[in-house]
Tab-separated table of C-alpha atoms in Angstrom:
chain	number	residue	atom	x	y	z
A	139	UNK	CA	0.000	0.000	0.000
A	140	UNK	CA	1.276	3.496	-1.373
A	141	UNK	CA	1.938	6.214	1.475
A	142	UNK	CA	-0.879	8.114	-0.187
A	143	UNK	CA	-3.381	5.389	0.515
A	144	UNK	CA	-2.616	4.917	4.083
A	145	UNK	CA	-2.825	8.865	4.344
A	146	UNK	CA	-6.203	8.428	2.920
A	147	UNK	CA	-7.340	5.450	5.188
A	148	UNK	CA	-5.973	7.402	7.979
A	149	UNK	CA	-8.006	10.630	7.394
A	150	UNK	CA	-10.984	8.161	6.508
A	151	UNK	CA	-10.797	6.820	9.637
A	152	UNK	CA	-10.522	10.304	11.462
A	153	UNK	CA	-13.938	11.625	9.587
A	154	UNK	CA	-15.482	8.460	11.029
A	155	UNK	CA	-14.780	9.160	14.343
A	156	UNK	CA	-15.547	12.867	14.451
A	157	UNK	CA	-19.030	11.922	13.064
A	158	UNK	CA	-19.628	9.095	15.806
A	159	UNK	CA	-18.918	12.705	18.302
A	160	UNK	CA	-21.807	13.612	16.212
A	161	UNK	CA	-24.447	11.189	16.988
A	162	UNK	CA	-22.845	10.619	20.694
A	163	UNK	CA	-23.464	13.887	21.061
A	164	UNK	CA	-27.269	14.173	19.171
A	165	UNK	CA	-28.343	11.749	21.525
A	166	UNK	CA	-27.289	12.565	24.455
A	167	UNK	CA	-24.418	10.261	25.107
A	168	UNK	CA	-21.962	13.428	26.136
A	169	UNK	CA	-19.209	11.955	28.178
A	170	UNK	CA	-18.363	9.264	25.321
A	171	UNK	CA	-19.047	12.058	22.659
A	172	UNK	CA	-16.541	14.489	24.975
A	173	UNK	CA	-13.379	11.848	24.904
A	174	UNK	CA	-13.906	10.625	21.232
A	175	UNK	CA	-13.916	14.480	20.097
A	176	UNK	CA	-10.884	15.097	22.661
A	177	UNK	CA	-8.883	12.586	20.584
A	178	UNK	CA	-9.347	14.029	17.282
A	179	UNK	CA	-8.885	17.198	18.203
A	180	UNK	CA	-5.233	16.052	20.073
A	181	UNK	CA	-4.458	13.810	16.738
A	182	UNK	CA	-5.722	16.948	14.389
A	183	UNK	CA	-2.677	19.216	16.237
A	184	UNK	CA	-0.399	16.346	16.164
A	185	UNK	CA	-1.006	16.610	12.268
A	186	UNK	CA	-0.991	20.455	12.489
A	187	UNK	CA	-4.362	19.713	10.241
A	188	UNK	CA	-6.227	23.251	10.844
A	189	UNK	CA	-8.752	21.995	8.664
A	190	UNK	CA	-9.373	19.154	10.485
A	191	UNK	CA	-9.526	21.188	13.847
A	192	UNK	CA	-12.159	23.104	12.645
A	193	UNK	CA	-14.426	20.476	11.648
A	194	UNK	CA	-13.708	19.281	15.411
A	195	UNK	CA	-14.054	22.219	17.784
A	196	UNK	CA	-17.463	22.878	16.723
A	197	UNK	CA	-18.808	19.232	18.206
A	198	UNK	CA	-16.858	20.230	21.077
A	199	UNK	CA	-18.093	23.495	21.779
A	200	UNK	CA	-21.923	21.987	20.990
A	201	UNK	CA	-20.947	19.614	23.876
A	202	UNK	CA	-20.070	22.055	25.875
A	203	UNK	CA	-22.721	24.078	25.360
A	204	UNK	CA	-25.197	20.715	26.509
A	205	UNK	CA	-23.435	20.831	29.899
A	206	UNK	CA	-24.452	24.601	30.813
A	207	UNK	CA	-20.944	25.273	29.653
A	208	UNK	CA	-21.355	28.243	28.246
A	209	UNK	CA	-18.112	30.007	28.621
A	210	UNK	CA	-16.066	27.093	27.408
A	211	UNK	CA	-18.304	26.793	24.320
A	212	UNK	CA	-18.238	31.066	23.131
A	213	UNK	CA	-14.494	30.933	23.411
A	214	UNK	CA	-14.184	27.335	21.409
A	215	UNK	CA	-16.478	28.906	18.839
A	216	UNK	CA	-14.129	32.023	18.766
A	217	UNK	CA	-11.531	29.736	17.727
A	218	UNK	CA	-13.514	28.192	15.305
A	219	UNK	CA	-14.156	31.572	13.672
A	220	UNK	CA	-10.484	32.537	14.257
A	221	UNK	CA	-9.366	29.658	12.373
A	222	UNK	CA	-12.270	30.077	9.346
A	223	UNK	CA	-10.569	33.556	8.514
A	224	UNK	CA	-6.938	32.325	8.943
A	225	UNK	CA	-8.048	29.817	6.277
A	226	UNK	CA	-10.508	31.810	4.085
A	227	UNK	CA	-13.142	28.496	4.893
A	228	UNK	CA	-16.288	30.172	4.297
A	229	UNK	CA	-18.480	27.467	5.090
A	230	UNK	CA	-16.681	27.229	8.358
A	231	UNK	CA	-17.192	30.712	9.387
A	232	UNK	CA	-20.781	30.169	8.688
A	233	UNK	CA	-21.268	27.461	11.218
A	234	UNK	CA	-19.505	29.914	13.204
A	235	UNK	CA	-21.641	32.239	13.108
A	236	UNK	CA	-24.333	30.119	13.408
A	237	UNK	CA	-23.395	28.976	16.989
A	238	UNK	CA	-22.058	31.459	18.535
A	239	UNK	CA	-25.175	33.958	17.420
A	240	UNK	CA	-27.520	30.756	18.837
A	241	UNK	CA	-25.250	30.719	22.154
A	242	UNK	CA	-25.676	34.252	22.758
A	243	UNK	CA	-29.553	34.431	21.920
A	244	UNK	CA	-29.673	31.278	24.889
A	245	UNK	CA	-27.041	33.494	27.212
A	246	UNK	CA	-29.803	36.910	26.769
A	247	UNK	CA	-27.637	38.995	24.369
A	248	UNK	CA	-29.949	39.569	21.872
A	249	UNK	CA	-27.962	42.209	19.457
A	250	UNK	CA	-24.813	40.353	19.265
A	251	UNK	CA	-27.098	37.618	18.625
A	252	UNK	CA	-28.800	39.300	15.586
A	253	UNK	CA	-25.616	40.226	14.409
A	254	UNK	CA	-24.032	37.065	13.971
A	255	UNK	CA	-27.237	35.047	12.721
A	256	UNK	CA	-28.004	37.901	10.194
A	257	UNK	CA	-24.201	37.516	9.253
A	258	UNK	CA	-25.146	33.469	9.054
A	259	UNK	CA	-28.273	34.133	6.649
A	260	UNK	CA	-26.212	36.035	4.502
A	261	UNK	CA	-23.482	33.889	3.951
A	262	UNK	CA	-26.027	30.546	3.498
A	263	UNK	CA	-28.045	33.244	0.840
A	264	UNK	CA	-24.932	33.446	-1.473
A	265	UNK	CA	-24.085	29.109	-0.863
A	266	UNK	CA	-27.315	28.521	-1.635
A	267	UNK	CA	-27.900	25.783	1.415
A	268	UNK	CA	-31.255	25.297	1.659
A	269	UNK	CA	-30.869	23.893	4.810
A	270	UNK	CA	-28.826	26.566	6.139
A	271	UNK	CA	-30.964	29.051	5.192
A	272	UNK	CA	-33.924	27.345	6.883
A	273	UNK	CA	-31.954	27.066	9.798
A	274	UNK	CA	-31.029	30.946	9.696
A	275	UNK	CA	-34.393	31.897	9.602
A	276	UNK	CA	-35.363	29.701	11.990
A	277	UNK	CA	-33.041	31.385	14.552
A	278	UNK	CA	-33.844	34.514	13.846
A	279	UNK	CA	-37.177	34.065	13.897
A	280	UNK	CA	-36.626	32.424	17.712
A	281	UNK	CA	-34.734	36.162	18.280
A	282	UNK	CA	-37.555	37.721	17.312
A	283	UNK	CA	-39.732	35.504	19.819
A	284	UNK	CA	-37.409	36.554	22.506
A	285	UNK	CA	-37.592	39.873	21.489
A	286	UNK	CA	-42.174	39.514	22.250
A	287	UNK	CA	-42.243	39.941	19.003
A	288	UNK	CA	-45.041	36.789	18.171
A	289	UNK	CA	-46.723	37.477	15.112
A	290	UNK	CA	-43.331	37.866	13.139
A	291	UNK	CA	-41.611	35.545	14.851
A	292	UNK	CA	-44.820	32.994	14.011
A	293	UNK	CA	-44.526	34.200	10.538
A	294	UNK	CA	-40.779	33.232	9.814
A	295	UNK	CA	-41.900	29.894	11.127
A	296	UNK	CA	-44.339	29.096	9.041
A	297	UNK	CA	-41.936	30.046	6.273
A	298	UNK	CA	-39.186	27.780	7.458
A	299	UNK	CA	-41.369	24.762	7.519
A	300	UNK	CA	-42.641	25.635	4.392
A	301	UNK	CA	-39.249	25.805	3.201
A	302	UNK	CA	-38.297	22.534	5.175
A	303	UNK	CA	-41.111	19.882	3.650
A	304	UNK	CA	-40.230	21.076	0.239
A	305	UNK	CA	-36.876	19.843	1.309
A	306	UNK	CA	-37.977	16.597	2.131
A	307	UNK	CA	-35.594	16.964	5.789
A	308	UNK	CA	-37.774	15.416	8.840
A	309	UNK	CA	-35.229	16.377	11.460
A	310	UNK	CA	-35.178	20.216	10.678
A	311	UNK	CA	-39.116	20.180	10.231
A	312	UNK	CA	-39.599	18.611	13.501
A	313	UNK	CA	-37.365	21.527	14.886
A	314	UNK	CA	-39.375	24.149	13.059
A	315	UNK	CA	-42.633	22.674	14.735
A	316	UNK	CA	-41.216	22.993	18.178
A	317	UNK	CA	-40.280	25.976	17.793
A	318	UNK	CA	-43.739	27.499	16.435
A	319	UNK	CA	-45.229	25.589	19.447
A	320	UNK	CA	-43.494	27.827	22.047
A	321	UNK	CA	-44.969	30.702	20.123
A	322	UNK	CA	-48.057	29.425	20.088
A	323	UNK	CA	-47.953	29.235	24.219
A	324	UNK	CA	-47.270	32.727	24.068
A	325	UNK	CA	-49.753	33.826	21.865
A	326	UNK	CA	-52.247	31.707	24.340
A	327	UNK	CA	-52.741	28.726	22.284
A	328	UNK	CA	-51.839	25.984	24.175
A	329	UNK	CA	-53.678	23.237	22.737
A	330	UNK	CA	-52.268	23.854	19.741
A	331	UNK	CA	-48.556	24.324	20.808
A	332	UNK	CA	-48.805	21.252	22.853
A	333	UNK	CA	-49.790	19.183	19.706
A	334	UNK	CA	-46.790	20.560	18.075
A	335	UNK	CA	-44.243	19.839	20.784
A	336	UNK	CA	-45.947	15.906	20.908
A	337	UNK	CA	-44.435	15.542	17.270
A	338	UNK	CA	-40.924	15.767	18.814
A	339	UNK	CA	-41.079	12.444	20.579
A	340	UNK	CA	-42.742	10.861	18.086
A	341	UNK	CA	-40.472	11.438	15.129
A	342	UNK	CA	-36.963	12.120	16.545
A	343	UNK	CA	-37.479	10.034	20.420
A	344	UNK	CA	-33.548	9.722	20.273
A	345	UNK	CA	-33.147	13.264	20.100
A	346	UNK	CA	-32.757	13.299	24.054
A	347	UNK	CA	-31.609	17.297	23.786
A	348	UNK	CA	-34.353	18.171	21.792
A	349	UNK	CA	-36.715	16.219	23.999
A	350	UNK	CA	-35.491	17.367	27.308
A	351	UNK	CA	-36.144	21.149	25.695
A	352	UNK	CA	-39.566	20.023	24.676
A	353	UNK	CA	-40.641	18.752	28.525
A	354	UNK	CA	-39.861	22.582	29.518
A	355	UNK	CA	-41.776	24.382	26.876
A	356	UNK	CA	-44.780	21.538	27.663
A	357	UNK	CA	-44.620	22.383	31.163
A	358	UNK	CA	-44.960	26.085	30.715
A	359	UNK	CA	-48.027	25.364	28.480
A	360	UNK	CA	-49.579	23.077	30.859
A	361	UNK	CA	-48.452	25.690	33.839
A	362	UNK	CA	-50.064	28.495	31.667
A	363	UNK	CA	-53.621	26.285	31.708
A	364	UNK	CA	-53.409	25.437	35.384
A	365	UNK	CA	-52.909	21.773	34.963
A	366	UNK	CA	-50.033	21.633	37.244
A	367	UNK	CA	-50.186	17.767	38.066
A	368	UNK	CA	-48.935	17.907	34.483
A	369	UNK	CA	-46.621	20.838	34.255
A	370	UNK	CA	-44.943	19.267	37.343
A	371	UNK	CA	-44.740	15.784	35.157
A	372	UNK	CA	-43.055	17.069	32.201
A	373	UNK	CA	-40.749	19.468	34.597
A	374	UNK	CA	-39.619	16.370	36.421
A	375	UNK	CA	-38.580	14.622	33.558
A	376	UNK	CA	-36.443	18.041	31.929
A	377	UNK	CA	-35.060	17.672	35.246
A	378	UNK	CA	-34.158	13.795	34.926
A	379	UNK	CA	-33.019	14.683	31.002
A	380	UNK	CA	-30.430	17.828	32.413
A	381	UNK	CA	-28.807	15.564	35.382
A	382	UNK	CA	-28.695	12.307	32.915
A	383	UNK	CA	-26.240	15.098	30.378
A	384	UNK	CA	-24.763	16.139	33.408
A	385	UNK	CA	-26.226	19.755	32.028
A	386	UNK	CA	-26.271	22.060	35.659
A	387	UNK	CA	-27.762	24.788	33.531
A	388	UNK	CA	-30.458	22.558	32.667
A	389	UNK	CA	-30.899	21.597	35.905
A	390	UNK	CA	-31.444	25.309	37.461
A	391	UNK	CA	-34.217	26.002	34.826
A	392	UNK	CA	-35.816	22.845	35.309
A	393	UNK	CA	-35.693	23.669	39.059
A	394	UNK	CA	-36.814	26.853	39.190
A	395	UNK	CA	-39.949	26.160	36.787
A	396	UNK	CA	-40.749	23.582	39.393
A	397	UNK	CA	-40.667	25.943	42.141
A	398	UNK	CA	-42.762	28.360	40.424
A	399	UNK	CA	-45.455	25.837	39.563
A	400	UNK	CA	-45.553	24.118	43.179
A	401	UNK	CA	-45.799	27.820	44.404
A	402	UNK	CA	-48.943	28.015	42.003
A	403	UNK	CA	-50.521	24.666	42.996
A	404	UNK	CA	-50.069	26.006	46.838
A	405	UNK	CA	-46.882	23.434	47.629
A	406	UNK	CA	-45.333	26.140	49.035
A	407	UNK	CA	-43.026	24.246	51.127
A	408	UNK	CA	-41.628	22.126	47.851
A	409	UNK	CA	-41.660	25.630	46.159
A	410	UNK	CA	-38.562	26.306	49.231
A	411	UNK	CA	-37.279	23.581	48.451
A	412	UNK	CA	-36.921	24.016	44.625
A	413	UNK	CA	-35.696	27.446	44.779
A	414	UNK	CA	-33.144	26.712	47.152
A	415	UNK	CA	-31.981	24.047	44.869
A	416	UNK	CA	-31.974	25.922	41.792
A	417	UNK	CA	-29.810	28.632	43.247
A	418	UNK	CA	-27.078	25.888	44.642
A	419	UNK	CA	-27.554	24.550	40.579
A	420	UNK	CA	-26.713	28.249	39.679
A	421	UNK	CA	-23.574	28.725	41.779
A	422	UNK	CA	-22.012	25.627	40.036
A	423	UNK	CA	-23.087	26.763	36.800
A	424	UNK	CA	-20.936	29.984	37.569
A	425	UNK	CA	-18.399	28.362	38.709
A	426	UNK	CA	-17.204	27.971	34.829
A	427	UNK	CA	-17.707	31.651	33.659
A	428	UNK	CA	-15.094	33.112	31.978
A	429	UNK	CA	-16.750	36.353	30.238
A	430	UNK	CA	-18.398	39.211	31.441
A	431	UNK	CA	-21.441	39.112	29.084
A	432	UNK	CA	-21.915	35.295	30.336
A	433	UNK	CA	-22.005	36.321	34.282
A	434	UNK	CA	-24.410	38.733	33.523
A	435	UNK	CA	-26.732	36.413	31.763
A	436	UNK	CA	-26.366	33.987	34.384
A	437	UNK	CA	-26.559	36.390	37.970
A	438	UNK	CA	-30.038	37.935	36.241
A	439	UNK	CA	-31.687	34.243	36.256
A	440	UNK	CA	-29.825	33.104	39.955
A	441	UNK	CA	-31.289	36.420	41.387
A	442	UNK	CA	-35.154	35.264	39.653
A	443	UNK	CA	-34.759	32.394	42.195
A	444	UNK	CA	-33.855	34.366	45.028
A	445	UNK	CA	-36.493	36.671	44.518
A	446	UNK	CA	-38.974	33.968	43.915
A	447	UNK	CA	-37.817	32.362	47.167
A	448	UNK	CA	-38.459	35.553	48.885
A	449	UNK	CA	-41.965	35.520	47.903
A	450	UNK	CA	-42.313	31.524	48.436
A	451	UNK	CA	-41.339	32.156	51.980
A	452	UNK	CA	-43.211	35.216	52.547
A	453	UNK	CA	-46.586	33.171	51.767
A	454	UNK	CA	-44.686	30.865	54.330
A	455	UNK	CA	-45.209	33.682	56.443
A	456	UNK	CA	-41.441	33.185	57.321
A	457	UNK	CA	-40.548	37.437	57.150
A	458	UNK	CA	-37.227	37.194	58.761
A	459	UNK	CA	-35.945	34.560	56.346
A	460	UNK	CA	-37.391	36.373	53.271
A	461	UNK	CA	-35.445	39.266	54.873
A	462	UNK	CA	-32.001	37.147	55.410
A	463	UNK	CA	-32.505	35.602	51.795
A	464	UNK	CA	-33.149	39.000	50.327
A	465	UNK	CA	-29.640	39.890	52.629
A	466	UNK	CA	-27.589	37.264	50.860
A	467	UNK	CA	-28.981	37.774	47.160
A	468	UNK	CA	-27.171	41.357	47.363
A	469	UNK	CA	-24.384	39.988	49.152
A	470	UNK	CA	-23.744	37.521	46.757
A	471	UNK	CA	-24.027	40.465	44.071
A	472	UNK	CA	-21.243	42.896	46.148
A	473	UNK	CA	-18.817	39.955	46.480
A	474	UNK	CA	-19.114	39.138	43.086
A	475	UNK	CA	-18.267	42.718	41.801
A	476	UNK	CA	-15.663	43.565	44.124
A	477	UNK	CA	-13.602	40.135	43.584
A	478	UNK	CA	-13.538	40.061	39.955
A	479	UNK	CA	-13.095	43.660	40.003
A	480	UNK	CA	-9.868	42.865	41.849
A	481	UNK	CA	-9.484	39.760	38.775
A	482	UNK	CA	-10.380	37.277	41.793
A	483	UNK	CA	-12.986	34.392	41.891
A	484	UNK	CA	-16.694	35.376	42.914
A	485	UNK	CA	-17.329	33.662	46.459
A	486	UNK	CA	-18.839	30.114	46.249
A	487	UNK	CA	-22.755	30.054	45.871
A	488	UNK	CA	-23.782	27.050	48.257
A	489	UNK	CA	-24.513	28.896	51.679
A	490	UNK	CA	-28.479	28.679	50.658
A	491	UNK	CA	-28.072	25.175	50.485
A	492	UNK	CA	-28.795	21.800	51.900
A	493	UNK	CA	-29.620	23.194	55.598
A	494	UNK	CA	-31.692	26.491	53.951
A	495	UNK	CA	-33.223	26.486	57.636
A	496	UNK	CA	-30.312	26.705	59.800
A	497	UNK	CA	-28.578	29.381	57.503
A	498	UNK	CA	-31.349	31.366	56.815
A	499	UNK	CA	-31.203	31.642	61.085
A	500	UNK	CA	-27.618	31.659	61.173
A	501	UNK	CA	-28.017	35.281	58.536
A	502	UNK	CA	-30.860	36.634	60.375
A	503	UNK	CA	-28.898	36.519	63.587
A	504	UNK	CA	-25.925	38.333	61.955
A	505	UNK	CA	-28.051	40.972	60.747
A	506	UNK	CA	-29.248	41.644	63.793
A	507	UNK	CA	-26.784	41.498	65.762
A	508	UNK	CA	-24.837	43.940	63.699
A	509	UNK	CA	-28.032	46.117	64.196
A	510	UNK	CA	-27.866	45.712	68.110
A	511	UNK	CA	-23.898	46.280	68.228
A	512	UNK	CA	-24.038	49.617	65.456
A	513	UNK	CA	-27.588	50.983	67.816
A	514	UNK	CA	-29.173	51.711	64.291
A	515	UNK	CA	-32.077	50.938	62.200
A	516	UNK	CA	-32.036	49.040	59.086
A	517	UNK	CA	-34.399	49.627	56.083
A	518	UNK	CA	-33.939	46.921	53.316
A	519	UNK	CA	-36.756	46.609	50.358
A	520	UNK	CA	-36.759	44.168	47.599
A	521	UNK	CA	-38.822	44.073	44.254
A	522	UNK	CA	-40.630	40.706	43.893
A	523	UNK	CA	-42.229	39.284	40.963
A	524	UNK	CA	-46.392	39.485	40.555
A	525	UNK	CA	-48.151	36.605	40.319
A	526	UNK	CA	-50.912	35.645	37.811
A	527	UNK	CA	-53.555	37.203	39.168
A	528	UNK	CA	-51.635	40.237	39.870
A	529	UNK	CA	-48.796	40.800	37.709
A	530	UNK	CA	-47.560	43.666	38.358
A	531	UNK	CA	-44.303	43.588	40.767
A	532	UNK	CA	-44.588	43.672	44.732
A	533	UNK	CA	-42.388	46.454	46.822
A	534	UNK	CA	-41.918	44.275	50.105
A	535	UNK	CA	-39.961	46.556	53.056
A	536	UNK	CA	-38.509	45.251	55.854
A	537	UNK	CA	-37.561	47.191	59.077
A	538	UNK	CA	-35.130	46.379	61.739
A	539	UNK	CA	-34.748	48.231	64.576
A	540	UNK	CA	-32.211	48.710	67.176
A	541	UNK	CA	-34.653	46.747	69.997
A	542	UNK	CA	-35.063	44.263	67.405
């Protein structure tokens, strides 16, 4: 055999195990995904292949991405699009582009996220990839959700699985579907966005991602009509989904929306319970964050649980821990800015969490005791979240005094 052909059989081989990263990774199998990926990304360097290591760091930053990784995952992305340019690959700035404008849509940043996915659209417009363009659309039209804009966003939709049957491509149609059925539970048709998420897990059941993404949006629908026996179902089983990826991001959201529908169905002691867990999910979540656009992203939805806890014990009628909870929330804030202001490490998250109880005493105590020792009075307010029967946000004040 010629030097040539073992060259060939060699990068034959490679190709095959990148794409078994691929559907390791599309169903949910991320650890064994994670080491294959690892090895031909090590044996791509060996090679000093560039063009093989950018047809591998985007699996790896996907990966990432599953685990609530989302620091790791911009800056493997950044290479990606680093090494596209170096090499003039314009299909591989594309994909780029694609991600990383999908990653920071999911992360809150909605006009970097434009800008990339309009950058995307433009490239797949002069390719001619049907299926990238679909897919283009498809995420802006999501942007556009996230933006309240429903009618447009429902529009693109209905274009991009217009566009997707023609193409004959079951996968991407299935996505399309989902993704009109969250708009459809925020346009207040539930029935009809609930039929839509169903055809997930009956055409693409190993799609475990997809599937654990579809439990949340059915649980918000189901939440949204009051069935909470059902809401709570679906919740529990995004929940199982997230800690079966090992996905901590998943985990907090899944969480959370189970606090907020226990509070609803009167559990208010599970509600505790939840939140408290969801912010310990949060803190490890943080734990990876590399970028200051990220930590934003990710404080804004940890402090949604505190404040939510606040309420949860409130209706507890537990004041003094509300007010010690609301106390550590804005700790937890001041620490954070004044260590990485100094380019330190924010403080771990976990005080809230497996003995809530005792801590929550433990702060109270502090607080006033510091009041007591200083002879002053402490006002402290916090801004809680309506409900559904009154939406509108609650100003809760709390007092201490010097005589306690």
């Amino acid at each position: 055999m010629s030097l040539e052909a073992k060259k060939l059989e060699t990068h034959a081989e490679w190709m095959e195990n990148k794409e078994t990263a691929v559907v390791l990774y599309e169903t949910g199998k991320l650890d064994e995904a994670q080491q294959i990926a690892d090895v031909c990304l090590q044996q791509a360097k060996d090679a000093a292949d560039k063009e093989l290591e950018l047809l591998v760091l985007p699996v790896i930053g996907n990966i990432q991405e599953a685990r609530g990784r989302f620091g790791s995952a911009v800056e493997l992305h950044l290479r990606v699009r680093e090494l596209a340019l170096e090499l003039e690959d314009v299909q591989g700035l594309a994909m780029a582009c694609n991600n990383l404008g999908s990653l920071y849509g999911r992360m809150g940043h909605n006009a970097k996220a434009g800008e990339l996915l309009s950058q995307f659209l433009s490239i797949a417009l002069e390719l001619g990839i049907s299926q990238w363009i679909i897919g283009a659309y498809m995420n802006l039209a999501t942007l556009s959700r996230k933006l309240k804009q429903n009618e447009r966003a429902f529009q693109m939709y209905e274009k991009c699985l217009e566009m997707a049957s023609k193409a004959g491509d079951p996968k991407l149609t299935v996505m399309v579907q989902h993704n009109m059925g969250v708009v459809l539970s925020l346009m207040g048709r539930y029935e009809e966005a609930l039929a839509n998420f169903s055809k997930r897990l009956e055409l693409t059941p190993n799609d475990i991602q997809g599937i654990g993404r579809m439990y949340n949006d059915m649980g918000f629908a189901y939440s949204e009509m009051k069935n909470y026996p059902a809401a709570i179902e679906v919740y529990e089983k995004k929940r199982a989904i997230s800690a079966q990826l090992g996905d901590h991001s998943g985990m907090e959201t899944a969480l959370h929306n189970l606090g907020r529908t226990h509070f609803s169905d009167g559990s208010l002691e599970q509600a505790k319970e939840d939140f408290v867990a969801a912010i310990t999910f949060s803190g490890r979540v943080q734990e990876s964050v590399r970028s200051d656009l990220e930590r934003v992203s990710l404080f804004e939805d940890e402090q949604k649980s505190y404040k939510w806890l606040q309420r949860t014990l409130l209706a507890l009628h537990r004041t003094a821990d509300a007010f010690a909870v609301s106390e550590h929330g804005k700790g937890r804030s001041l620490v954070r800015s004044v260590e990485e202001s100094h380019g330190g490490r924010a403080a771990e998250a976990s005080d809230v969490g497996e003995s809530a109880d005792d801590y929550l005493k433990q702060r109270l105590a502090e607080v006033t005791a510091r009041v007591h020792e200083e002879g002053v009075a402490v006002l402290e307010y916090s801004l809680l979240p309506g409900l559904a029967d009154d939406p509108g946000d609650s100003l809760v004040i709390w007092l201490v005094s010097a005589d306690g």
